[in-house]
Tab-separated table of C-alpha atoms in Angstrom:
chain	number	residue	atom	x	y	z
A	259	MET	CA	8.370	35.773	9.196
A	260	PHE	CA	9.939	32.529	7.989
A	261	GLN	CA	11.411	31.182	4.768
A	262	ALA	CA	9.720	28.565	2.607
A	263	ILE	CA	9.870	27.142	-0.882
A	264	VAL	CA	6.569	28.180	-2.453
A	265	ILE	CA	5.001	26.889	-5.664
A	266	ASP	CA	2.366	29.092	-7.259
A	267	LYS	CA	0.353	29.042	-10.460
A	268	ASP	CA	-1.710	31.854	-11.963
A	269	GLU	CA	-2.133	33.741	-15.224
A	270	GLN	CA	1.623	34.443	-15.166
A	271	GLY	CA	2.391	30.715	-15.181
A	272	TYR	CA	3.873	28.102	-12.847
A	273	ARG	CA	6.767	29.205	-10.651
A	274	THR	CA	8.761	28.062	-7.634
A	275	THR	CA	10.490	30.576	-5.374
A	276	LEU	CA	12.216	30.871	-2.020
A	277	SER	CA	9.813	33.219	-0.228
A	278	GLN	CA	9.200	34.993	3.060
A	279	LEU	CA	5.909	34.004	4.713
A	280	GLN	CA	4.080	35.041	7.841
A	281	GLU	CA	3.035	32.467	10.418
A	282	ALA	CA	-0.576	33.591	9.931
A	283	GLN	CA	-0.415	32.259	6.359
A	284	LEU	CA	0.065	28.688	7.566
A	285	PRO	CA	-2.997	26.440	7.271
A	286	PRO	CA	-5.132	25.995	10.413
A	287	GLU	CA	-3.967	22.669	11.850
A	288	THR	CA	-3.573	21.141	15.291
A	289	VAL	CA	0.239	21.189	15.574
A	290	LEU	CA	2.711	23.969	14.740
A	291	LEU	CA	6.307	22.844	14.286
A	292	LYS	CA	9.715	24.344	13.761
A	293	VAL	CA	11.029	22.329	10.830
A	294	LEU	CA	14.535	21.025	11.531
A	295	PHE	CA	15.361	18.908	8.487
A	296	SER	CA	13.379	17.958	5.404
A	297	GLY	CA	14.021	15.489	2.632
A	298	LEU	CA	14.195	16.440	-1.022
A	299	ASN	CA	12.492	13.568	-2.792
A	300	TYR	CA	11.764	12.618	-6.382
A	301	LYS	CA	8.118	13.638	-5.940
A	302	ASP	CA	9.220	17.009	-4.544
A	303	ALA	CA	11.486	17.503	-7.537
A	304	LEU	CA	8.655	16.732	-9.960
A	305	ALA	CA	6.518	19.337	-8.200
A	306	ILE	CA	9.223	22.010	-8.024
A	307	VAL	CA	9.974	21.901	-11.763
A	308	ASN	CA	6.373	21.133	-12.845
A	309	ARG	CA	7.339	17.821	-14.449
A	310	ALA	CA	4.126	16.106	-13.238
A	311	PRO	CA	0.811	17.268	-11.720
A	312	ILE	CA	1.880	16.612	-8.120
A	313	VAL	CA	0.522	19.843	-6.610
A	314	ARG	CA	-3.270	19.902	-6.336
A	315	GLN	CA	-3.809	23.426	-4.998
A	316	PHE	CA	-1.905	26.693	-5.003
A	317	PRO	CA	0.033	28.217	-3.427
A	318	MET	CA	1.812	25.116	-2.094
A	319	VAL	CA	4.856	24.511	0.071
A	320	PRO	CA	6.420	21.263	-1.211
A	321	GLY	CA	8.179	18.726	0.974
A	322	ILE	CA	6.669	15.297	1.579
A	323	ASP	CA	8.732	14.536	4.682
A	324	PHE	CA	10.405	16.368	7.556
A	325	THR	CA	11.419	16.241	11.204
A	326	GLY	CA	10.255	19.067	13.424
A	327	GLU	CA	10.052	20.310	16.991
A	328	VAL	CA	6.590	21.107	18.317
A	329	ILE	CA	6.117	24.841	18.984
A	330	SER	CA	2.461	24.625	20.017
A	331	SER	CA	-0.201	21.932	19.960
A	332	GLN	CA	-3.949	21.467	20.234
A	333	HIS	CA	-3.506	17.708	19.827
A	334	PRO	CA	-3.540	15.405	22.880
A	335	ARG	CA	-0.507	13.360	21.763
A	336	TRP	CA	1.853	16.311	21.242
A	337	GLN	CA	3.416	18.830	23.592
A	338	PRO	CA	5.815	21.747	22.975
A	339	GLY	CA	9.367	20.444	22.686
A	340	ASP	CA	8.389	17.025	21.286
A	341	VAL	CA	10.260	15.998	18.135
A	342	ALA	CA	8.236	14.276	15.433
A	343	ILE	CA	8.499	12.849	11.940
A	344	LEU	CA	6.033	13.475	9.142
A	345	THR	CA	6.008	11.468	5.920
A	346	GLY	CA	3.247	11.371	3.334
A	347	TRP	CA	-0.438	12.063	4.071
A	348	GLY	CA	-0.521	14.417	1.072
A	349	ALA	CA	2.009	16.883	2.486
A	350	GLY	CA	3.493	18.893	-0.370
A	351	GLU	CA	0.560	17.870	-2.594
A	352	HIS	CA	-2.746	18.730	-0.887
A	353	HIS	CA	-1.313	20.205	2.331
A	354	TRP	CA	1.672	22.490	2.911
A	355	GLY	CA	4.807	20.428	3.396
A	356	GLY	CA	8.218	20.575	4.995
A	357	LEU	CA	10.489	22.603	2.700
A	358	ALA	CA	10.116	25.547	5.048
A	359	GLU	CA	11.261	26.776	8.432
A	360	LYS	CA	7.804	26.204	9.954
A	361	ALA	CA	4.914	23.835	9.256
A	362	ALA	CA	1.384	23.364	10.555
A	363	VAL	CA	0.006	19.819	10.307
A	364	ASN	CA	-2.596	17.412	11.619
A	365	GLY	CA	-1.177	15.798	14.756
A	366	ASP	CA	-2.598	12.429	13.692
A	367	TRP	CA	-0.022	12.334	10.875
A	368	LEU	CA	3.019	12.575	13.139
A	369	VAL	CA	5.238	9.765	14.428
A	370	PRO	CA	7.507	10.230	17.465
A	371	LEU	CA	11.217	10.340	16.673
A	372	PRO	CA	12.408	6.879	17.779
A	373	ALA	CA	15.627	6.455	19.742
A	374	PRO	CA	18.481	6.463	18.919
A	375	LEU	CA	17.707	8.566	15.823
A	376	ASP	CA	18.283	12.323	15.843
A	377	PRO	CA	16.408	14.724	13.514
A	378	VAL	CA	19.006	14.690	10.730
A	379	SER	CA	19.404	10.891	10.753
A	380	ALA	CA	15.612	10.519	10.561
A	381	MET	CA	15.654	12.526	7.340
A	382	ALA	CA	18.665	10.636	6.032
A	383	ILE	CA	16.176	7.768	6.199
A	384	GLY	CA	13.056	9.807	5.352
A	385	THR	CA	10.258	8.721	3.047
A	386	ALA	CA	12.782	6.760	0.997
A	387	GLY	CA	13.854	4.650	3.956
A	388	LEU	CA	10.297	4.177	5.176
A	389	THR	CA	9.265	3.003	1.706
A	390	ALA	CA	12.266	0.673	1.482
A	391	MET	CA	11.475	-0.866	4.869
A	392	LEU	CA	7.813	-1.312	3.924
A	393	CYS	CA	8.998	-3.147	0.791
A	394	VAL	CA	11.243	-5.425	2.854
A	395	MET	CA	8.344	-6.098	5.231
A	396	ALA	CA	6.141	-6.944	2.229
A	397	LEU	CA	8.656	-9.531	0.996
A	398	GLU	CA	8.870	-10.997	4.493
A	399	LYS	CA	5.075	-11.109	4.762
A	400	HIS	CA	4.986	-13.240	1.604
A	401	GLY	CA	7.583	-15.649	2.999
A	402	ILE	CA	10.730	-14.558	1.157
A	403	THR	CA	13.844	-15.533	3.131
A	404	PRO	CA	17.577	-15.042	2.432
A	405	GLN	CA	17.987	-18.775	1.836
A	406	GLN	CA	15.676	-18.811	-1.197
A	407	GLY	CA	17.853	-16.880	-3.617
A	408	GLU	CA	18.824	-13.442	-4.864
A	409	VAL	CA	16.661	-10.325	-4.579
A	410	LEU	CA	16.749	-7.594	-7.231
A	411	VAL	CA	16.489	-3.877	-6.467
A	412	THR	CA	15.887	-1.496	-9.393
A	413	GLY	CA	16.875	2.157	-9.305
A	414	ALA	CA	19.525	1.089	-6.836
A	415	CYS	CA	21.378	4.426	-6.698
A	416	GLY	CA	18.248	6.391	-5.825
A	417	GLY	CA	16.955	7.135	-2.346
A	418	VAL	CA	14.582	4.172	-1.999
A	419	GLY	CA	16.862	1.866	-3.973
A	420	SER	CA	20.004	2.664	-1.988
A	421	ILE	CA	18.337	2.048	1.353
A	422	ALA	CA	16.563	-1.077	0.074
A	423	VAL	CA	19.879	-2.584	-1.042
A	424	TRP	CA	21.435	-1.729	2.321
A	425	LEU	CA	18.520	-3.114	4.368
A	426	LEU	CA	18.354	-6.355	2.404
A	427	SER	CA	22.114	-6.886	2.536
A	428	ARG	CA	22.175	-6.198	6.274
A	429	ALA	CA	19.374	-8.749	6.757
A	430	GLY	CA	21.403	-11.436	4.980
A	431	TYR	CA	19.869	-11.358	1.514
A	432	ARG	CA	22.017	-11.633	-1.613
A	433	VAL	CA	21.186	-8.510	-3.566
A	434	ILE	CA	21.335	-7.724	-7.275
A	435	ALA	CA	21.453	-3.965	-7.838
A	436	SER	CA	20.114	-2.560	-11.100
A	437	SER	CA	21.493	0.857	-12.067
A	438	GLY	CA	22.365	2.882	-15.135
A	439	ARG	CA	25.403	4.418	-13.464
A	440	ALA	CA	28.424	2.165	-13.917
A	441	GLU	CA	30.614	4.666	-12.047
A	442	GLU	CA	28.675	3.868	-8.849
A	443	SER	CA	29.667	0.192	-8.745
A	444	ASP	CA	31.955	0.687	-5.748
A	445	TYR	CA	29.177	2.506	-3.874
A	446	LEU	CA	26.644	-0.233	-4.622
A	447	ILE	CA	28.905	-3.127	-3.684
A	448	ASN	CA	31.237	-1.839	-0.990
A	449	THR	CA	28.988	0.738	0.706
A	450	LEU	CA	25.525	-0.766	0.300
A	451	GLY	CA	26.425	-4.446	0.155
A	452	ALA	CA	25.108	-5.533	-3.258
A	453	GLY	CA	26.451	-8.857	-4.448
A	454	ARG	CA	26.374	-7.997	-8.125
A	455	ILE	CA	25.140	-5.335	-10.531
A	456	ILE	CA	23.112	-5.426	-13.725
A	457	MET	CA	22.749	-2.384	-15.950
A	458	ARG	CA	19.304	-0.855	-16.224
A	459	ASP	CA	19.319	-0.977	-20.039
A	460	THR	CA	18.859	-4.751	-19.775
A	461	LEU	CA	15.435	-4.080	-18.212
A	462	ASN	CA	14.083	-0.759	-19.455
A	463	THR	CA	12.846	-1.672	-22.939
A	464	GLN	CA	10.142	-4.059	-24.117
A	465	GLY	CA	11.054	-7.667	-23.365
A	466	LYS	CA	9.553	-11.142	-23.511
A	467	PRO	CA	6.351	-12.010	-21.616
A	468	LEU	CA	8.319	-14.687	-19.764
A	469	ALA	CA	12.104	-14.783	-19.364
A	470	LYS	CA	14.689	-16.982	-17.676
A	471	GLU	CA	14.223	-17.087	-13.894
A	472	GLN	CA	16.880	-14.832	-12.358
A	473	TRP	CA	15.736	-13.725	-8.868
A	474	VAL	CA	13.314	-14.972	-6.254
A	475	ALA	CA	12.025	-11.505	-5.372
A	476	ALA	CA	12.441	-7.857	-6.278
A	477	ILE	CA	11.859	-4.316	-5.078
A	478	ASP	CA	11.000	-2.110	-8.049
A	479	THR	CA	11.205	1.682	-7.858
A	480	VAL	CA	10.910	2.281	-11.614
A	481	GLY	CA	7.664	0.910	-13.093
A	482	SER	CA	6.812	0.676	-16.815
A	483	TYR	CA	8.923	-1.714	-18.962
A	484	THR	CA	11.360	-2.254	-16.111
A	485	LEU	CA	8.675	-3.659	-13.820
A	486	SER	CA	7.315	-5.779	-16.666
A	487	ASN	CA	10.764	-7.318	-17.275
A	488	VAL	CA	11.342	-7.791	-13.544
A	489	LEU	CA	8.118	-9.793	-13.308
A	490	ALA	CA	9.028	-11.831	-16.382
A	491	ALA	CA	12.361	-12.942	-14.844
A	492	THR	CA	11.141	-13.616	-11.292
A	493	ALA	CA	11.403	-17.240	-10.158
A	494	ARG	CA	8.380	-19.452	-9.573
A	495	ASN	CA	6.262	-18.344	-6.585
A	496	GLY	CA	8.394	-15.233	-6.241
A	497	VAL	CA	7.302	-11.802	-5.039
A	498	VAL	CA	7.781	-8.309	-6.481
A	499	ALA	CA	7.149	-5.221	-4.325
A	500	ALA	CA	6.385	-2.192	-6.519
A	501	CYS	CA	6.781	1.270	-5.016
A	502	GLY	CA	7.887	3.717	-7.718
A	503	MET	CA	7.317	5.063	-11.199
A	504	ALA	CA	10.584	6.766	-12.229
A	505	GLN	CA	10.263	5.298	-15.738
A	506	GLY	CA	6.491	5.617	-15.973
A	507	LEU	CA	3.089	4.818	-14.510
A	508	ASP	CA	2.265	2.288	-17.226
A	509	LEU	CA	2.727	-1.471	-16.896
A	510	PRO	CA	3.042	-3.042	-20.381
A	511	ALA	CA	3.069	-6.561	-18.966
A	512	SER	CA	1.652	-10.018	-19.658
A	513	VAL	CA	-0.342	-12.298	-17.367
A	514	ALA	CA	2.201	-15.065	-18.047
A	515	PRO	CA	4.329	-14.558	-14.874
A	516	PHE	CA	1.198	-14.639	-12.725
A	517	ILE	CA	-0.574	-17.685	-14.186
A	518	LEU	CA	2.445	-19.771	-15.263
A	519	ARG	CA	4.805	-19.087	-12.329
A	520	GLY	CA	2.492	-17.922	-9.564
A	521	ILE	CA	4.273	-14.585	-9.157
A	522	THR	CA	2.856	-12.133	-6.611
A	523	LEU	CA	2.940	-8.397	-7.365
A	524	THR	CA	2.368	-6.380	-4.212
A	525	GLY	CA	2.028	-2.615	-4.143
A	526	VAL	CA	3.667	-0.547	-1.411
A	527	ASP	CA	2.112	2.790	-0.455
A	528	SER	CA	4.007	4.868	2.090
A	529	VAL	CA	1.771	7.953	1.701
A	530	MET	CA	-1.395	6.677	3.414
A	531	CYS	CA	0.216	3.829	5.347
A	532	PRO	CA	-1.600	3.210	8.689
A	533	LEU	CA	0.008	4.714	11.790
A	534	ALA	CA	0.672	1.360	13.490
A	535	VAL	CA	2.543	0.048	10.441
A	536	ARG	CA	4.518	3.298	10.158
A	537	GLN	CA	5.579	3.070	13.776
A	538	GLN	CA	6.654	-0.552	13.344
A	539	ALA	CA	8.703	0.348	10.266
A	540	TRP	CA	10.330	3.340	12.006
A	541	GLN	CA	11.231	1.218	15.029
A	542	ARG	CA	12.913	-1.309	12.753
A	543	LEU	CA	14.756	1.431	10.881
A	544	ALA	CA	15.966	2.973	14.147
A	545	ALA	CA	17.177	-0.432	15.348
A	546	VAL	CA	19.408	-1.030	12.302
A	547	TYR	CA	20.475	2.560	11.607
A	548	ASP	CA	24.206	2.963	11.137
A	549	HIS	CA	25.575	6.493	10.997
A	550	ASN	CA	28.637	5.661	8.904
A	551	SER	CA	26.608	3.886	6.233
A	552	PHE	CA	23.934	6.565	5.946
A	553	GLU	CA	26.499	9.356	5.914
A	554	LYS	CA	27.768	7.880	2.644
A	555	MET	CA	24.225	7.845	1.251
A	556	THR	CA	23.344	11.403	2.276
A	557	ARG	CA	24.137	14.960	1.196
A	558	ILE	CA	22.936	17.932	3.289
A	559	ILE	CA	22.017	21.198	1.565
A	560	PRO	CA	20.513	24.483	2.820
A	561	LEU	CA	16.910	25.410	2.103
A	562	ALA	CA	18.091	27.969	-0.452
A	563	ALA	CA	19.598	25.162	-2.555
A	564	ALA	CA	16.468	23.008	-2.666
A	565	ILE	CA	15.166	24.365	-5.986
A	566	GLY	CA	18.470	23.627	-7.736
A	567	GLY	CA	18.596	20.249	-6.017
A	568	ALA	CA	15.363	19.290	-7.768
A	569	ASP	CA	17.123	19.421	-11.147
A	570	ASP	CA	19.980	17.316	-9.770
A	571	LEU	CA	17.495	14.650	-8.674
A	572	LEU	CA	15.588	14.516	-11.931
A	573	TYR	CA	18.715	14.343	-14.073
A	574	GLY	CA	20.325	11.536	-12.063
A	575	ARG	CA	23.041	13.624	-10.420
A	576	VAL	CA	22.163	12.456	-6.889
A	577	ARG	CA	22.848	9.161	-5.211
A	578	GLY	CA	21.019	8.257	-2.035
A	579	ARG	CA	19.336	11.054	-0.095
A	580	LEU	CA	19.303	14.851	-0.270
A	581	VAL	CA	18.552	16.291	3.187
A	582	VAL	CA	17.606	19.960	3.533
A	583	ASP	CA	18.679	21.879	6.646
A	584	CYS	CA	15.661	24.100	7.351
A	585	ARG	CA	16.790	25.598	10.663
A	586	PRO	CA	16.819	29.409	10.497
A	587	GLU	CA	19.847	29.583	12.785
A	588	THR	CA	21.914	27.745	10.144
A	589	ARG	CA	20.386	29.622	7.220
A	590	GLN	CA	22.703	30.002	4.263
A	591	SER	CA	22.252	31.589	0.898
A	592	GLY	CA	23.126	30.146	-2.462
A	593	SER	CA	24.176	26.575	-2.979
A	594	GLU	CA	25.720	24.175	-0.495
């Protein structure tokens, strides 16, 4: 038997519970893992509280990312005792995910834990850090350099936003952090390295099709009116990497930034990202990882607290990353 967060839906309604499962209930996959640490992400929170149709089949174990130790394997790349990272590939949506003490997954989805990361630091990075690094790589691919000007990051107190600000600052970029939480100014500037802050209410309502040029590039985690306003204020030949939809999936924008300033909007998808690109991103993340910085961006909770943590995420009571300790030997009850 092992513990897992389970989402179910039937004639009695939609519900999320901490449940006891048998190993035989796991899906038939090529690798069985002992889950060590999992992330609690915005998408997980939406699924847990039924805020959006994330889950495609029931019952479902949520958890779009985790680190685990291989228990058994029918896959040629994985042996018992190996430690691996899983992010994306539909885990927690179409396939059982990592908010559990055990997981069975396709070995093709796994990435080796790169040195010098340990399992908890890998989840302090998690899907959020992978997405942030993919966004940085997208800006680099389109020729954006620190010498060209400031780079905006929206949703800067969230998981992706926090790590994006930190990565850009560490790489020498001057970063503008957009956030609705004025009380986090010290965190954004002194911990993450932002140069200045703008409040999110300057971006999150309908604006002009074209605005004054304010930044040469941006990483947007929000979507909707915010992304539209980000595009409108991006400098000529600038680049915007879009990776989130916290405000909405819509894009009420104009073609003006694209045809009058030559702006590039590039989408970043960490879910189905090719293995070679994932490995490159994880190697870069491992190379720059700093324990002291990420400790300030991370809060660790037990598996039993994951359902309550979903509400904290959705109502903006979390900064940075929530990491879930899934190890049965450290099992706790109640909240952290």
